């Protein structure tokens, strides 16, 4: 049995209902659903609706604090610090990026940091919020220590993703969204649930040996994206944990009742640095140059960062939904059953 397509609006409604029943406001539920479904639409199944079960479990055990109210604890015309007080990650992150965007529109640049939060989904969602409004956007976050430093044998930092989004004129936005580890831990979870092996350079087993067993890898230690990825992970931790007064390094997950995640959001008004429309036109010009490069034999084209995901989103919308793995269907039905939801797929891939 392969992927099955499900109506993404139905999945969005289910997500809203699940978090409504967990005590969240309508706007918070919509933020959570928007981030999760954006991931699934773009083919990033590791961070889509399959995360819902993890979030509701974290609510049940108190790792995500129910009813937590975020608080602005420091602010200037171009910056702000928000204490999430252990809240779920998506609503406070959406608010933080929108605040950075609003500040950038007035002052040319806006940077808002969040401390004591939780997993916020795909970093690219927040960077693209800025690009959708004509600004340059950057988003990054630290995570629990799962990754070894180069030459190290103990996990000292998280997957620490970073995303950068730039608006274009005639082309799709450019969106780089990457973990600084070989892969995100969510990809290991997907392979584990599918019963599929993983490459032996993704992670180590808990004893430090190389493994292709997804379950061992998921419970083990992630490898960095080479020494450059390790360096980037350190910088993301500095800018998302140290700068924010949040947890960093192994401290992100040391208190097992809460992760202490930190995130940073930056928006730049390009007109503060160049003439109106000049930036977008030059982004288009650079994209055209890159795409007109001579190609290796047997290849069709050069793709820009984010183009695969944008194309997947367009294709999925045309097909009327999002592709869901068989193992996810049972999890979703488990979430849907108490609310009387009936999830019906439109086709099988």
Tab-separated table of C-alpha atoms in Angstrom:
chain	number	residue	atom	x	y	z
A	1	UNK	CA	0.000	0.000	0.000
A	2	UNK	CA	1.481	3.364	-1.083
A	3	UNK	CA	0.731	6.968	-0.246
A	4	UNK	CA	-2.893	8.021	-0.200
A	5	UNK	CA	-4.135	11.518	-0.906
A	6	UNK	CA	-6.269	13.248	1.702
A	7	UNK	CA	-8.146	16.496	1.422
A	8	UNK	CA	-5.831	19.020	3.073
A	9	UNK	CA	-8.760	21.166	4.235
A	10	UNK	CA	-10.166	18.143	6.075
A	11	UNK	CA	-6.785	17.537	7.724
A	12	UNK	CA	-6.569	21.241	8.585
A	13	UNK	CA	-10.027	21.058	10.188
A	14	UNK	CA	-8.987	17.989	12.173
A	15	UNK	CA	-5.830	19.701	13.426
A	16	UNK	CA	-7.825	22.747	14.523
A	17	UNK	CA	-10.327	20.505	16.291
A	18	UNK	CA	-7.629	18.525	18.116
A	19	UNK	CA	-5.991	21.642	19.535
A	20	UNK	CA	-9.312	23.324	20.245
A	21	UNK	CA	-10.130	20.348	22.438
A	22	UNK	CA	-6.761	20.871	24.101
A	23	UNK	CA	-7.799	24.356	25.166
A	24	UNK	CA	-6.235	26.538	22.465
A	25	UNK	CA	-7.865	29.633	20.986
A	26	UNK	CA	-9.101	29.594	17.408
A	27	UNK	CA	-6.219	31.772	16.194
A	28	UNK	CA	-3.611	29.586	17.928
A	29	UNK	CA	-5.180	26.436	16.452
A	30	UNK	CA	-5.087	27.988	12.988
A	31	UNK	CA	-1.413	28.886	13.372
A	32	UNK	CA	-0.579	25.305	14.371
A	33	UNK	CA	-2.634	23.853	11.512
A	34	UNK	CA	-1.181	26.280	8.959
A	35	UNK	CA	2.407	25.338	9.811
A	36	UNK	CA	1.773	21.577	9.883
A	37	UNK	CA	-0.216	21.505	6.631
A	38	UNK	CA	2.272	23.784	4.868
A	39	UNK	CA	4.890	21.139	5.593
A	40	UNK	CA	2.761	18.307	4.217
A	41	UNK	CA	1.805	20.290	1.113
A	42	UNK	CA	5.493	20.842	0.368
A	43	UNK	CA	6.280	17.143	0.772
A	44	UNK	CA	8.081	17.509	4.119
A	45	UNK	CA	6.218	14.693	5.851
A	46	UNK	CA	8.614	14.604	8.811
A	47	UNK	CA	7.226	17.928	10.087
A	48	UNK	CA	3.599	17.706	8.997
A	49	UNK	CA	0.470	16.331	10.638
A	50	UNK	CA	2.405	13.316	11.905
A	51	UNK	CA	3.832	15.718	14.506
A	52	UNK	CA	0.360	16.206	15.975
A	53	UNK	CA	0.596	13.030	18.029
A	54	UNK	CA	3.950	14.145	19.454
A	55	UNK	CA	2.532	17.533	20.385
A	56	UNK	CA	-0.552	16.139	22.091
A	57	UNK	CA	1.639	13.679	24.001
A	58	UNK	CA	3.866	16.571	25.109
A	59	UNK	CA	0.751	18.379	26.323
A	60	UNK	CA	-0.338	15.317	28.276
A	61	UNK	CA	3.006	14.948	30.084
A	62	UNK	CA	3.501	18.686	30.605
A	63	UNK	CA	6.466	19.282	28.287
A	64	UNK	CA	4.255	21.797	26.511
A	65	UNK	CA	2.466	23.944	29.071
A	66	UNK	CA	-1.272	24.290	28.555
A	67	UNK	CA	-2.553	27.841	28.751
A	68	UNK	CA	0.920	29.402	28.631
A	69	UNK	CA	0.817	33.085	27.694
A	70	UNK	CA	3.766	34.579	25.834
A	71	UNK	CA	5.181	37.849	27.131
A	72	UNK	CA	7.283	40.605	25.551
A	73	UNK	CA	10.059	41.168	28.097
A	74	UNK	CA	12.257	43.594	26.153
A	75	UNK	CA	11.605	45.774	23.092
A	76	UNK	CA	13.168	48.481	20.919
A	77	UNK	CA	11.997	49.917	17.570
A	78	UNK	CA	13.954	47.198	15.736
A	79	UNK	CA	13.989	44.303	18.204
A	80	UNK	CA	12.079	42.360	20.820
A	81	UNK	CA	12.521	39.463	23.214
A	82	UNK	CA	9.510	37.219	23.837
A	83	UNK	CA	9.318	34.728	26.697
A	84	UNK	CA	7.034	31.890	25.567
A	85	UNK	CA	6.771	30.418	29.084
A	86	UNK	CA	6.937	26.844	27.690
A	87	UNK	CA	4.121	27.390	25.166
A	88	UNK	CA	3.635	25.352	22.011
A	89	UNK	CA	5.962	26.693	19.332
A	90	UNK	CA	3.874	27.689	16.314
A	91	UNK	CA	1.630	30.541	17.580
A	92	UNK	CA	4.403	32.436	19.366
A	93	UNK	CA	6.710	31.958	16.360
A	94	UNK	CA	4.112	33.286	13.915
A	95	UNK	CA	3.589	36.287	16.196
A	96	UNK	CA	7.350	36.834	16.523
A	97	UNK	CA	7.978	36.785	12.786
A	98	UNK	CA	5.037	39.088	12.120
A	99	UNK	CA	6.417	41.481	14.740
A	100	UNK	CA	9.822	41.369	13.009
A	101	UNK	CA	8.110	42.089	9.671
A	102	UNK	CA	6.156	45.027	11.105
A	103	UNK	CA	9.325	46.500	12.618
A	104	UNK	CA	11.226	46.050	9.353
A	105	UNK	CA	8.518	47.842	7.374
A	106	UNK	CA	8.937	50.846	9.677
A	107	UNK	CA	12.656	50.799	10.484
A	108	UNK	CA	14.197	48.756	7.642
A	109	UNK	CA	15.089	45.767	9.797
A	110	UNK	CA	13.382	43.813	12.564
A	111	UNK	CA	14.704	41.000	14.742
A	112	UNK	CA	12.584	39.233	17.327
A	113	UNK	CA	13.832	36.387	19.495
A	114	UNK	CA	11.837	33.859	21.500
A	115	UNK	CA	13.001	31.994	24.577
A	116	UNK	CA	11.606	29.059	26.568
A	117	UNK	CA	9.485	27.765	23.690
A	118	UNK	CA	8.933	24.371	22.032
A	119	UNK	CA	9.373	22.779	18.596
A	120	UNK	CA	7.997	25.196	15.994
A	121	UNK	CA	7.747	23.049	12.852
A	122	UNK	CA	9.557	23.913	9.619
A	123	UNK	CA	11.846	26.932	9.832
A	124	UNK	CA	11.006	27.830	6.241
A	125	UNK	CA	7.400	28.676	7.092
A	126	UNK	CA	8.456	31.714	9.099
A	127	UNK	CA	11.146	32.916	6.685
A	128	UNK	CA	8.609	32.677	3.846
A	129	UNK	CA	6.149	34.819	5.832
A	130	UNK	CA	8.548	37.713	5.232
A	131	UNK	CA	9.144	36.876	1.559
A	132	UNK	CA	5.372	36.730	0.973
A	133	UNK	CA	5.215	40.345	2.148
A	134	UNK	CA	8.125	41.450	-0.029
A	135	UNK	CA	10.833	41.269	2.633
A	136	UNK	CA	13.861	39.084	3.151
A	137	UNK	CA	13.225	36.614	5.988
A	138	UNK	CA	15.465	34.502	8.205
A	139	UNK	CA	14.373	32.002	10.837
A	140	UNK	CA	16.410	29.646	12.999
A	141	UNK	CA	15.957	27.580	16.133
A	142	UNK	CA	17.915	25.308	18.411
A	143	UNK	CA	16.690	21.884	19.502
A	144	UNK	CA	17.524	19.270	22.081
A	145	UNK	CA	21.111	17.980	21.918
A	146	UNK	CA	21.030	15.108	19.418
A	147	UNK	CA	24.085	15.822	17.261
A	148	UNK	CA	27.773	15.151	17.898
A	149	UNK	CA	30.342	17.847	17.123
A	150	UNK	CA	33.022	16.957	14.592
A	151	UNK	CA	35.386	14.403	16.211
A	152	UNK	CA	33.107	14.184	19.258
A	153	UNK	CA	31.332	11.111	20.630
A	154	UNK	CA	28.608	12.802	22.698
A	155	UNK	CA	25.632	14.820	21.422
A	156	UNK	CA	26.246	18.464	22.275
A	157	UNK	CA	23.904	20.408	19.984
A	158	UNK	CA	20.610	20.080	18.196
A	159	UNK	CA	19.697	19.727	14.537
A	160	UNK	CA	19.506	23.541	14.726
A	161	UNK	CA	17.788	24.381	11.413
A	162	UNK	CA	18.072	27.700	9.611
A	163	UNK	CA	15.911	29.084	6.814
A	164	UNK	CA	16.353	32.078	4.521
A	165	UNK	CA	13.653	33.297	2.109
A	166	UNK	CA	14.079	35.948	-0.574
A	167	UNK	CA	11.290	37.375	-2.751
A	168	UNK	CA	11.628	37.416	-6.541
A	169	UNK	CA	9.643	39.201	-9.251
A	170	UNK	CA	8.852	36.640	-11.963
A	171	UNK	CA	10.279	33.531	-10.292
A	172	UNK	CA	9.217	31.621	-7.204
A	173	UNK	CA	10.815	32.866	-3.972
A	174	UNK	CA	14.201	31.434	-3.088
A	175	UNK	CA	13.863	29.411	0.112
A	176	UNK	CA	16.737	27.644	1.813
A	177	UNK	CA	15.475	25.538	4.731
A	178	UNK	CA	17.998	23.123	6.170
A	179	UNK	CA	18.967	21.269	9.287
A	180	UNK	CA	22.635	21.555	10.233
A	181	UNK	CA	22.701	17.808	10.909
A	182	UNK	CA	22.753	15.249	8.091
A	183	UNK	CA	18.984	14.952	8.428
A	184	UNK	CA	16.315	16.048	10.830
A	185	UNK	CA	15.322	13.584	13.536
A	186	UNK	CA	11.830	13.573	12.041
A	187	UNK	CA	13.159	11.795	8.944
A	188	UNK	CA	14.520	9.017	11.144
A	189	UNK	CA	11.111	8.741	12.788
A	190	UNK	CA	9.397	8.446	9.397
A	191	UNK	CA	11.753	5.676	8.272
A	192	UNK	CA	11.349	3.886	11.603
A	193	UNK	CA	7.559	3.897	11.283
A	194	UNK	CA	7.802	2.759	7.659
A	195	UNK	CA	10.188	-0.035	8.618
A	196	UNK	CA	12.792	1.196	6.151
A	197	UNK	CA	16.578	1.419	6.698
A	198	UNK	CA	18.543	4.672	6.676
A	199	UNK	CA	21.949	5.475	5.138
A	200	UNK	CA	24.798	4.683	7.523
A	201	UNK	CA	26.042	8.283	7.494
A	202	UNK	CA	22.849	9.757	8.987
A	203	UNK	CA	23.247	8.722	12.605
A	204	UNK	CA	25.032	6.505	15.097
A	205	UNK	CA	23.502	3.909	17.393
A	206	UNK	CA	23.481	4.772	21.078
A	207	UNK	CA	26.795	2.886	21.516
A	208	UNK	CA	28.448	5.089	18.889
A	209	UNK	CA	28.517	2.492	16.106
A	210	UNK	CA	27.274	3.192	12.578
A	211	UNK	CA	23.831	1.834	11.831
A	212	UNK	CA	21.316	1.557	9.025
A	213	UNK	CA	18.539	0.529	11.424
A	214	UNK	CA	16.133	3.468	11.637
A	215	UNK	CA	14.965	2.597	15.158
A	216	UNK	CA	18.527	2.468	16.465
A	217	UNK	CA	19.326	5.690	14.634
A	218	UNK	CA	16.246	7.431	16.063
A	219	UNK	CA	17.240	6.433	19.591
A	220	UNK	CA	20.899	7.174	18.887
A	221	UNK	CA	23.024	10.176	17.905
A	222	UNK	CA	22.712	12.288	14.763
A	223	UNK	CA	25.763	13.221	12.692
A	224	UNK	CA	26.429	16.825	11.666
A	225	UNK	CA	26.390	17.977	8.041
A	226	UNK	CA	30.163	17.710	7.974
A	227	UNK	CA	32.403	20.131	9.834
A	228	UNK	CA	30.679	23.071	8.110
A	229	UNK	CA	27.309	21.865	9.378
A	230	UNK	CA	28.799	21.547	12.848
A	231	UNK	CA	30.019	25.132	12.637
A	232	UNK	CA	26.603	26.344	11.495
A	233	UNK	CA	24.917	24.432	14.329
A	234	UNK	CA	27.077	26.246	16.858
A	235	UNK	CA	26.215	29.636	15.351
A	236	UNK	CA	22.477	28.859	15.301
A	237	UNK	CA	22.710	27.842	18.954
A	238	UNK	CA	24.499	31.106	19.757
A	239	UNK	CA	21.851	33.178	17.949
A	240	UNK	CA	18.835	31.182	19.147
A	241	UNK	CA	19.815	30.188	22.659
A	242	UNK	CA	22.693	32.285	23.987
A	243	UNK	CA	21.453	35.591	22.502
A	244	UNK	CA	17.882	34.948	23.612
A	245	UNK	CA	18.596	34.053	27.231
A	246	UNK	CA	17.131	30.630	26.452
A	247	UNK	CA	18.549	27.128	26.761
A	248	UNK	CA	21.573	26.202	24.644
A	249	UNK	CA	23.696	23.118	24.043
A	250	UNK	CA	22.782	20.200	26.278
A	251	UNK	CA	20.686	22.511	28.488
A	252	UNK	CA	17.935	22.709	25.839
A	253	UNK	CA	16.594	19.339	26.958
A	254	UNK	CA	18.216	18.861	30.379
A	255	UNK	CA	15.023	19.524	32.383
A	256	UNK	CA	12.966	16.648	30.967
A	257	UNK	CA	9.687	18.377	31.777
A	258	UNK	CA	10.385	21.189	29.275
A	259	UNK	CA	12.742	21.644	26.296
A	260	UNK	CA	13.681	25.380	26.723
A	261	UNK	CA	13.880	25.967	22.964
A	262	UNK	CA	15.056	29.331	21.609
A	263	UNK	CA	14.299	30.777	18.160
A	264	UNK	CA	15.218	33.904	16.203
A	265	UNK	CA	13.317	35.723	13.455
A	266	UNK	CA	14.748	38.413	11.195
A	267	UNK	CA	13.040	40.524	8.525
A	268	UNK	CA	14.773	42.985	6.209
A	269	UNK	CA	13.070	45.630	4.071
A	270	UNK	CA	15.133	45.522	0.899
A	271	UNK	CA	14.197	49.113	0.015
A	272	UNK	CA	16.305	50.209	2.980
A	273	UNK	CA	19.351	49.067	0.995
A	274	UNK	CA	18.410	49.515	-2.668
A	275	UNK	CA	15.830	51.133	-4.918
A	276	UNK	CA	12.196	50.023	-5.050
A	277	UNK	CA	11.964	46.730	-6.959
A	278	UNK	CA	15.711	46.532	-7.601
A	279	UNK	CA	16.270	43.635	-5.229
A	280	UNK	CA	13.564	41.433	-6.761
A	281	UNK	CA	14.758	42.184	-10.289
A	282	UNK	CA	18.303	41.255	-9.365
A	283	UNK	CA	17.131	38.052	-7.643
A	284	UNK	CA	15.427	37.156	-10.926
A	285	UNK	CA	18.607	38.000	-12.850
A	286	UNK	CA	20.734	35.750	-10.646
A	287	UNK	CA	18.200	32.909	-10.892
A	288	UNK	CA	18.229	33.227	-14.697
A	289	UNK	CA	22.035	33.132	-14.752
A	290	UNK	CA	22.165	30.038	-12.575
A	291	UNK	CA	19.490	28.216	-14.539
A	292	UNK	CA	21.247	28.928	-17.845
A	293	UNK	CA	24.446	27.199	-16.720
A	294	UNK	CA	25.825	24.323	-18.776
A	295	UNK	CA	24.474	21.049	-17.397
A	296	UNK	CA	26.119	17.766	-16.536
A	297	UNK	CA	25.345	14.949	-18.933
A	298	UNK	CA	22.063	13.226	-18.146
A	299	UNK	CA	20.628	16.117	-16.137
A	300	UNK	CA	17.680	18.319	-17.073
A	301	UNK	CA	17.977	21.531	-15.087
A	302	UNK	CA	19.414	23.316	-12.093
A	303	UNK	CA	16.927	23.862	-9.280
A	304	UNK	CA	16.958	26.791	-6.867
A	305	UNK	CA	16.719	26.281	-3.089
A	306	UNK	CA	13.099	25.547	-2.217
A	307	UNK	CA	12.014	24.875	-5.792
A	308	UNK	CA	11.401	21.166	-5.206
A	309	UNK	CA	9.130	21.955	-2.267
A	310	UNK	CA	7.252	24.713	-4.128
A	311	UNK	CA	6.684	22.387	-7.076
A	312	UNK	CA	5.461	19.664	-4.729
A	313	UNK	CA	2.998	22.111	-3.182
A	314	UNK	CA	1.669	23.135	-6.590
A	315	UNK	CA	1.337	19.492	-7.675
A	316	UNK	CA	-0.397	18.465	-4.447
A	317	UNK	CA	-2.899	21.313	-4.726
A	318	UNK	CA	-3.747	20.192	-8.259
A	319	UNK	CA	-4.259	16.649	-6.980
A	320	UNK	CA	-6.608	17.928	-4.307
A	321	UNK	CA	-4.771	17.131	-1.121
A	322	UNK	CA	-1.605	15.931	0.553
A	323	UNK	CA	0.077	12.514	0.386
A	324	UNK	CA	-0.110	10.550	3.630
A	325	UNK	CA	1.835	7.398	4.516
A	326	UNK	CA	-0.072	4.273	5.591
A	327	UNK	CA	1.354	4.438	9.122
A	328	UNK	CA	0.153	8.039	9.402
A	329	UNK	CA	-3.391	7.116	8.444
A	330	UNK	CA	-3.887	4.973	11.545
A	331	UNK	CA	-2.407	7.714	13.748
A	332	UNK	CA	-4.690	10.323	12.187
A	333	UNK	CA	-7.747	8.111	12.568
A	334	UNK	CA	-6.782	7.658	16.220
A	335	UNK	CA	-6.791	11.448	16.581
A	336	UNK	CA	-9.986	11.822	14.524
A	337	UNK	CA	-12.129	9.112	16.142
A	338	UNK	CA	-13.095	11.001	19.341
A	339	UNK	CA	-14.387	13.905	17.254
A	340	UNK	CA	-16.405	11.873	14.764
A	341	UNK	CA	-14.129	12.783	11.873
A	342	UNK	CA	-14.083	10.464	8.877
A	343	UNK	CA	-10.882	10.701	6.865
A	344	UNK	CA	-11.362	9.528	3.308
A	345	UNK	CA	-8.610	9.474	0.728
A	346	UNK	CA	-9.187	10.507	-2.858
A	347	UNK	CA	-6.615	8.280	-4.550
A	348	UNK	CA	-3.651	5.977	-4.004
A	349	UNK	CA	-0.197	6.644	-5.404
